[in-house]
Coordinates of C-alpha atoms in Angstrom, one line a residue:
M1266 CA 4.3 172.7 158.0
L1267 CA 4.6 173.2 154.4
T1268 CA 1.0 173.2 153.8
I1269 CA 0.8 176.1 156.4
F1270 CA 3.4 178.1 154.5
Y1271 CA 1.9 177.6 151.2
I1272 CA -1.4 178.8 152.6
L1273 CA 0.3 182.0 154.2
L1274 CA 1.8 183.0 150.9
L1275 CA -2.0 183.7 149.7
I1276 CA -2.0 186.2 152.3
D1277 CA -1.2 189.8 152.0
F1278 CA 2.6 190.6 152.9
G1279 CA 3.2 193.6 155.2
R1280 CA 5.1 196.4 154.1
C1281 CA 8.9 196.6 155.0
S1282 CA 9.8 197.3 158.2
D1283 CA 12.6 199.2 159.4
H1284 CA 14.5 196.7 160.9
Q1285 CA 14.6 194.7 157.5
I1286 CA 18.4 193.2 157.2
F1287 CA 19.4 191.4 154.2
D1288 CA 23.4 190.1 154.2
T1289 CA 25.7 187.9 152.8
K1290 CA 27.6 185.4 154.6
N1291 CA 30.8 183.6 153.4
V1292 CA 31.8 180.3 155.4
A1293 CA 34.1 177.1 154.5
V1294 CA 32.9 173.6 154.3
G1295 CA 32.5 172.0 157.8
Q1296 CA 32.2 175.3 159.4
N1297 CA 29.1 175.8 161.9
V1298 CA 26.7 178.6 161.1
T1299 CA 24.5 180.5 163.1
L1300 CA 21.6 183.0 162.0
N1301 CA 19.4 185.1 164.0
C1302 CA 16.2 186.8 163.5
S1303 CA 14.4 189.1 166.5
R1304 CA 11.8 187.9 168.3
D1305 CA 9.9 190.0 170.6
H1306 CA 8.2 188.1 173.5
R1307 CA 5.1 190.1 173.9
L1308 CA 3.5 189.6 170.7
L1309 CA 1.5 186.8 171.6
L1310 CA -0.7 186.2 168.2
T1311 CA 2.8 186.5 166.3
E1312 CA 4.6 183.2 164.5
L1313 CA 8.0 183.1 162.9
F1314 CA 9.5 181.1 160.1
W1315 CA 13.0 179.8 158.9
I1316 CA 12.9 179.2 155.1
R1317 CA 15.3 178.2 152.7
L1318 CA 15.3 179.1 148.9
V1319 CA 17.4 177.5 146.3
S1320 CA 17.6 177.9 142.7
Q1321 CA 15.3 175.6 140.7
S1322 CA 13.5 174.2 143.9
F1323 CA 10.8 175.2 146.0
P1324 CA 11.2 177.0 149.4
E1325 CA 11.4 174.7 152.3
V1326 CA 10.3 175.5 155.7
L1327 CA 13.7 174.5 158.1
G1328 CA 11.5 175.5 161.5
S1329 CA 8.9 177.7 163.0
T1330 CA 8.0 179.1 166.5
M1331 CA 5.2 181.1 168.3
S1332 CA 6.9 184.7 168.9
H1333 CA 6.6 184.6 173.0
D1334 CA 9.0 182.2 175.1
S1335 CA 8.9 178.7 174.0
S1336 CA 11.2 175.9 174.6
I1337 CA 10.3 173.7 171.6
T1338 CA 13.4 172.7 169.1
Q1339 CA 13.4 171.6 165.6
K1340 CA 15.9 169.6 163.7
T1341 CA 15.7 168.9 160.1
H1342 CA 19.2 166.9 159.1
H1343 CA 21.7 169.1 160.6
I1344 CA 20.3 172.1 160.9
T1345 CA 18.4 173.2 164.0
T1346 CA 15.4 175.7 164.7
K1347 CA 15.0 176.9 168.6
Q1348 CA 14.4 180.1 170.6
E1349 CA 16.8 182.0 172.4
P1350 CA 16.5 185.4 174.7
G1351 CA 15.3 187.7 172.0
T1352 CA 16.1 185.5 169.1
F1353 CA 14.7 182.8 166.7
V1354 CA 18.1 181.2 165.8
L1355 CA 19.0 178.8 162.9
H1356 CA 22.1 176.7 163.5
I1357 CA 23.9 174.8 160.9
N1358 CA 26.2 171.9 162.2
R1359 CA 29.1 171.2 159.6
A1360 CA 28.2 173.5 156.8
Q1361 CA 28.1 171.5 153.3
L1362 CA 28.4 172.7 149.8
S1363 CA 24.6 171.9 149.0
D1364 CA 23.9 174.5 152.4
T1365 CA 24.4 176.9 149.9
A1366 CA 21.5 179.2 149.5
V1367 CA 19.1 182.0 150.9
Y1368 CA 17.9 181.9 154.4
Y1369 CA 14.7 184.1 155.0
C1370 CA 13.2 184.9 158.6
I1371 CA 9.5 185.7 158.2
K1372 CA 7.0 187.3 160.8
E1373 CA 3.4 186.1 160.3
S1374 CA 0.8 188.1 162.2
Q1375 CA -3.1 188.8 161.9
L1376 CA -2.8 187.2 158.3
T1377 CA 0.1 189.5 157.3
M1378 CA 3.8 188.1 156.4
T1379 CA 6.8 190.4 156.8
F1380 CA 10.6 189.7 155.8
L1381 CA 12.7 190.2 158.8
K1382 CA 15.8 189.4 157.5
G1383 CA 17.8 187.7 154.7
T1384 CA 20.7 186.3 154.2
F1385 CA 22.8 184.6 151.4
L1386 CA 25.0 181.7 152.7
R1387 CA 27.8 180.8 150.2
V1388 CA 29.5 177.9 151.4
K1389 CA 33.0 177.5 149.8
G1390 CA 34.8 174.1 149.5
P1391 CA 39.0 173.9 149.1
D1392 CA 39.7 176.1 146.0
P1393 CA 41.4 173.8 143.4
G1394 CA 42.7 177.2 141.8
I1395 CA 41.5 176.3 138.5
T1396 CA 40.9 178.9 136.3
G1397 CA 40.1 177.6 133.4
V1398 CA 39.0 174.2 131.2
T1399 CA 39.6 174.5 127.8
Q1400 CA 39.3 172.0 124.7
D1401 CA 40.9 172.4 121.3
F1402 CA 38.8 172.0 117.8
L1403 CA 39.7 169.6 114.9
S1404 CA 40.5 171.8 112.2
N1405 CA 41.2 168.7 109.9
P1406 CA 38.1 166.4 108.5
V1407 CA 38.3 163.0 110.1
H1408 CA 37.4 159.4 108.2
P1409 CA 36.5 156.0 109.4
G1410 CA 39.5 154.5 110.4
D1411 CA 41.7 157.7 111.3
P1412 CA 43.4 158.3 114.6
V1413 CA 42.1 161.0 116.4
T1414 CA 43.6 162.8 119.6
L1415 CA 41.5 165.0 121.6
Q1416 CA 43.2 167.2 124.5
C1417 CA 41.6 169.0 127.2
S1418 CA 43.8 171.9 128.9
V1419 CA 43.6 172.6 132.3
L1420 CA 44.6 176.0 133.7
S1421 CA 45.5 176.9 137.4
N1422 CA 46.7 179.0 139.7
S1423 CA 49.0 177.3 142.4
E1424 CA 48.5 180.3 144.9
N1425 CA 44.9 180.4 145.2
R1426 CA 44.6 176.4 145.4
T1427 CA 44.0 175.4 149.2
C1428 CA 43.5 171.8 148.5
T1429 CA 46.1 168.9 148.0
E1430 CA 44.0 166.6 146.0
D1431 CA 44.9 165.5 142.6
D1432 CA 42.9 166.4 139.9
R1433 CA 41.0 163.3 137.9
V1434 CA 39.8 163.7 134.2
Y1435 CA 37.2 162.0 132.5
W1436 CA 35.9 162.0 129.0
Y1437 CA 32.1 162.0 127.9
R1438 CA 30.8 161.3 124.6
A1439 CA 27.1 163.1 124.1
K1440 CA 25.4 161.9 121.1
P1441 CA 22.2 163.7 119.2
D1442 CA 20.1 160.1 119.7
E1443 CA 21.3 159.4 123.2
S1444 CA 19.4 161.6 126.3
H1445 CA 22.4 161.5 128.7
P1446 CA 26.4 161.7 128.2
S1447 CA 28.0 158.7 128.2
L1448 CA 31.3 157.9 130.0
I1449 CA 34.0 156.5 127.8
Y1450 CA 37.3 157.0 129.5
S1451 CA 38.9 157.9 132.7
Q1452 CA 42.4 159.7 132.8
G1453 CA 44.6 158.6 135.9
H1454 CA 46.8 160.9 137.7
N1455 CA 50.2 160.7 135.7
S1456 CA 48.8 160.3 132.1
Y1457 CA 49.1 164.0 131.4
D1458 CA 51.9 166.8 130.8
C1459 CA 52.2 170.1 132.7
E1460 CA 54.2 173.3 132.4
W1461 CA 54.9 176.5 134.2
S1462 CA 54.3 179.6 132.3
P1463 CA 57.5 181.8 131.7
E1464 CA 55.5 184.7 132.5
A1465 CA 53.8 184.1 136.2
P1466 CA 55.3 181.2 138.0
S1467 CA 52.2 180.0 139.6
Q1468 CA 50.6 179.9 136.2
Q1469 CA 50.1 176.2 135.5
K1470 CA 48.8 174.4 132.2
C1471 CA 48.3 170.7 132.1
V1472 CA 47.4 169.2 128.9
Y1473 CA 45.1 165.7 129.0
S1474 CA 45.1 163.9 125.4
F1475 CA 43.0 160.8 124.8
S1476 CA 43.8 158.9 121.6
R1477 CA 41.4 156.3 119.3
N1478 CA 40.9 154.8 115.9
V1479 CA 37.3 155.9 115.3
S1480 CA 34.7 155.1 113.4
L1481 CA 31.4 156.1 112.0
S1482 CA 29.6 155.4 115.5
D1483 CA 32.1 157.6 117.0
T1484 CA 30.3 160.7 116.0
G1485 CA 29.3 163.2 118.8
T1486 CA 30.6 165.8 121.0
Y1487 CA 33.4 164.9 123.6
Y1488 CA 33.8 167.0 126.8
C1489 CA 36.7 166.6 129.3
A1490 CA 35.3 166.7 133.1
V1491 CA 37.9 167.7 135.5
A1492 CA 37.1 166.7 139.4
T1493 CA 39.0 168.0 141.7
C1494 CA 38.5 169.3 145.7
G1495 CA 34.8 168.2 145.8
E1496 CA 34.0 170.1 142.2
I1497 CA 33.8 169.2 138.6
L1498 CA 34.7 171.6 135.8
F1499 CA 33.5 170.7 131.9
G1500 CA 35.1 171.9 129.0
N1501 CA 33.3 173.7 126.2
G1502 CA 33.5 170.4 123.9
T1503 CA 35.0 169.2 121.0
K1504 CA 32.4 168.0 118.2
L1505 CA 33.8 164.9 116.2
D1506 CA 32.1 164.7 112.6
I1507 CA 33.4 161.4 111.2
K1508 CA 33.0 161.8 107.2
V1509 CA 32.6 159.2 104.6
P1510 CA 34.8 159.5 101.4
V1511 CA 33.2 161.1 98.6
V1512 CA 34.0 159.7 94.8
H1513 CA 34.7 162.9 93.0
H1514 CA 33.4 163.1 89.2
W1515 CA 36.9 162.5 87.9
D1516 CA 37.6 159.3 89.9
L1517 CA 33.9 158.2 89.0
Q1518 CA 34.4 159.0 85.4
K1519 CA 38.2 157.1 85.3
T1520 CA 36.7 154.0 87.2
N1521 CA 33.8 153.9 84.3
T1522 CA 37.0 153.9 81.4
V1523 CA 39.2 151.4 83.6
V1524 CA 35.9 149.0 83.9
F1525 CA 35.0 149.6 80.2
L1526 CA 38.9 148.7 78.8
L1527 CA 38.6 145.8 80.9
C1528 CA 35.4 144.6 79.5
V1529 CA 36.6 145.2 76.1
A1530 CA 39.8 143.2 76.9
L1531 CA 38.1 140.3 78.3
S1532 CA 35.7 140.6 75.1
I1533 CA 38.8 140.3 72.7
N1534 CA 40.4 137.2 74.9
L1535 CA 36.9 135.3 74.7
I1536 CA 37.1 136.1 70.7
V1537 CA 40.6 134.6 70.4
I1538 CA 39.8 131.9 72.4
A1539 CA 37.1 130.7 70.7
F1540 CA 38.9 131.4 66.9
L1541 CA 41.6 129.0 68.5
I1542 CA 39.0 126.3 69.5
Y1543 CA 37.3 126.5 65.9
T1544 CA 41.1 126.7 64.5
I1545 CA 42.0 123.2 66.3
K1546 CA 38.9 121.6 65.2
E1547 CA 39.2 122.6 61.7
K1548 CA 42.4 121.1 61.4
N1549 CA 41.6 118.2 63.4
K1550 CA 39.0 117.6 60.8
T1551 CA 41.8 118.4 57.7
S1552 CA 44.0 115.5 59.4
A1553 CA 41.4 113.2 59.6
A1554 CA 40.3 113.5 55.9
A1555 CA 43.8 113.4 55.0
S1556 CA 44.6 110.5 57.1
L1557 CA 41.5 108.6 55.8
Q1558 CA 42.1 109.9 52.0
T1559 CA 45.7 108.5 52.6
N1560 CA 44.4 104.9 53.9
T1561 CA 42.0 104.8 50.8
E1562 CA 44.4 105.6 48.1
T1563 CA 46.9 103.0 50.0
T1564 CA 44.1 100.8 50.1
R1565 CA 43.6 101.5 46.7
E1566 CA 47.0 100.8 45.3
E1567 CA 47.0 97.6 47.4
Q1568 CA 44.2 96.2 45.6
Q1569 CA 46.0 97.5 42.2
I1570 CA 49.1 95.9 42.9
Q1571 CA 47.0 92.2 43.9
Q1572 CA 45.1 92.9 40.9
R1573 CA 48.4 93.0 38.5
D1574 CA 49.8 89.9 40.5
E1575 CA 46.8 87.8 40.1
D1576 CA 46.9 89.0 36.3
S1577 CA 50.1 87.5 36.2
L1578 CA 49.7 84.4 37.1
A1579 CA 50.0 81.8 34.3
Y1580 CA 48.1 78.2 34.9
A1581 CA 49.6 75.3 33.2
A1582 CA 47.7 71.6 33.4
P1583 CA 50.8 69.3 31.9
T1584 CA 49.3 65.8 31.1
F1585 CA 52.0 63.0 31.6
T1586 CA 51.1 59.5 30.0
K1587 CA 53.2 56.7 30.4
R1588 CA 54.9 55.2 27.6
N1589 CA 54.2 51.5 26.3
T1590 CA 55.5 48.6 27.9
R1591 CA 55.9 45.2 27.8
K1592 CA 53.0 42.8 27.4
A1593 CA 53.8 41.2 30.7
E1594 CA 53.9 44.4 32.5
R1595 CA 50.7 45.4 30.9
R1596 CA 49.0 42.5 32.0
N1597 CA 50.2 42.9 35.8
A1598 CA 48.8 46.6 35.9
R1599 CA 45.5 47.9 35.3
A1600 CA 44.9 50.9 32.5
T1601 CA 46.5 53.4 34.1
E1602 CA 44.3 56.6 34.0
K1603 CA 45.6 60.5 33.0
I1604 CA 47.4 62.3 35.6
C1605 CA 47.1 66.1 36.1
I1606 CA 49.4 67.8 38.0
Y1607 CA 48.6 71.6 38.5
S1608 CA 51.4 74.4 39.5
D1609 CA 51.1 78.1 40.3
V1610 CA 53.7 80.0 39.0
R1611 CA 53.8 83.6 39.9
A1612 CA 55.7 86.1 37.8
F1613 CA 57.4 89.4 39.1
E1614 CA 58.5 91.8 36.0
C1615 CA 60.2 94.8 37.0
G1616 CA 60.2 97.6 35.4
K1617 CA 57.6 96.4 32.6
T1618 CA 54.3 96.9 32.1
D1619 CA 51.5 94.4 31.2
A1620 CA 51.0 93.5 27.4

């Protein structure tokens, strides 16, 4: 059927007839809708079509019939097309929000197409009464680790609200390197503050907040989405740019000066330590040399004292002989030899020098 309709679009359209009608119809969700298109049963080679046009979509053929009487009924989902006396009827059972579109009744006769009737059908759901969703801009620069609070203000009018469903807020983040926004937070029913306008008691403002400590990966545009009564309303978005702190020229120069002074102080410390090590080593060498010299002098003095002691030694070799004895004794005894007795005499003199 769709192929036939596309072929028919290539055929010349007839001029507008006097019976061409275009109207607008508003209905609520769940209501039944009936659209009528006049039909002349005397025309044998005439065919009627109901088509639907939705923005950014191809035309959709909902049903067709011959102009003469027929009992054929066509049904697509919850939409039905059929003949009734003198009309070609399109019936929508329990209209949905997606049924909002432009509906055309077209007549095709002898390769000529004529638009007989057009109807813009607007299906309205429960009215949440929301008049606007706004987000605040961040005025101060943000750095990694800073706490950031994003706010979403929902303005509503209680007089226009026809549904009792509570609002629910979702936070999305869109990044340049991502093709689709990502859901990062879902806010509950009780996590908001509301206040009434003193000038208009029916005007209400509810503020939803989202806080976190940011890092460089949190850069992007944040949107709040309010879901209520079958609709989703988006805020204008808050752009979050996270800047890395930049070291100024003065701070860099000051840092270089401090580093230079620390290097100088370290160098001086190393020189002082090296000097102290050298001094200690030299002092140890001097002490060792003085000790060695003292030992040498002590040894020399001891040798000199020993030499003086040896020079003071007097050796005596006395000779003892026996006196003459009587002859009887000389006969009984052998001749005696000389006996030498040596004695060691050490002489100590105080306060005198050797002669």
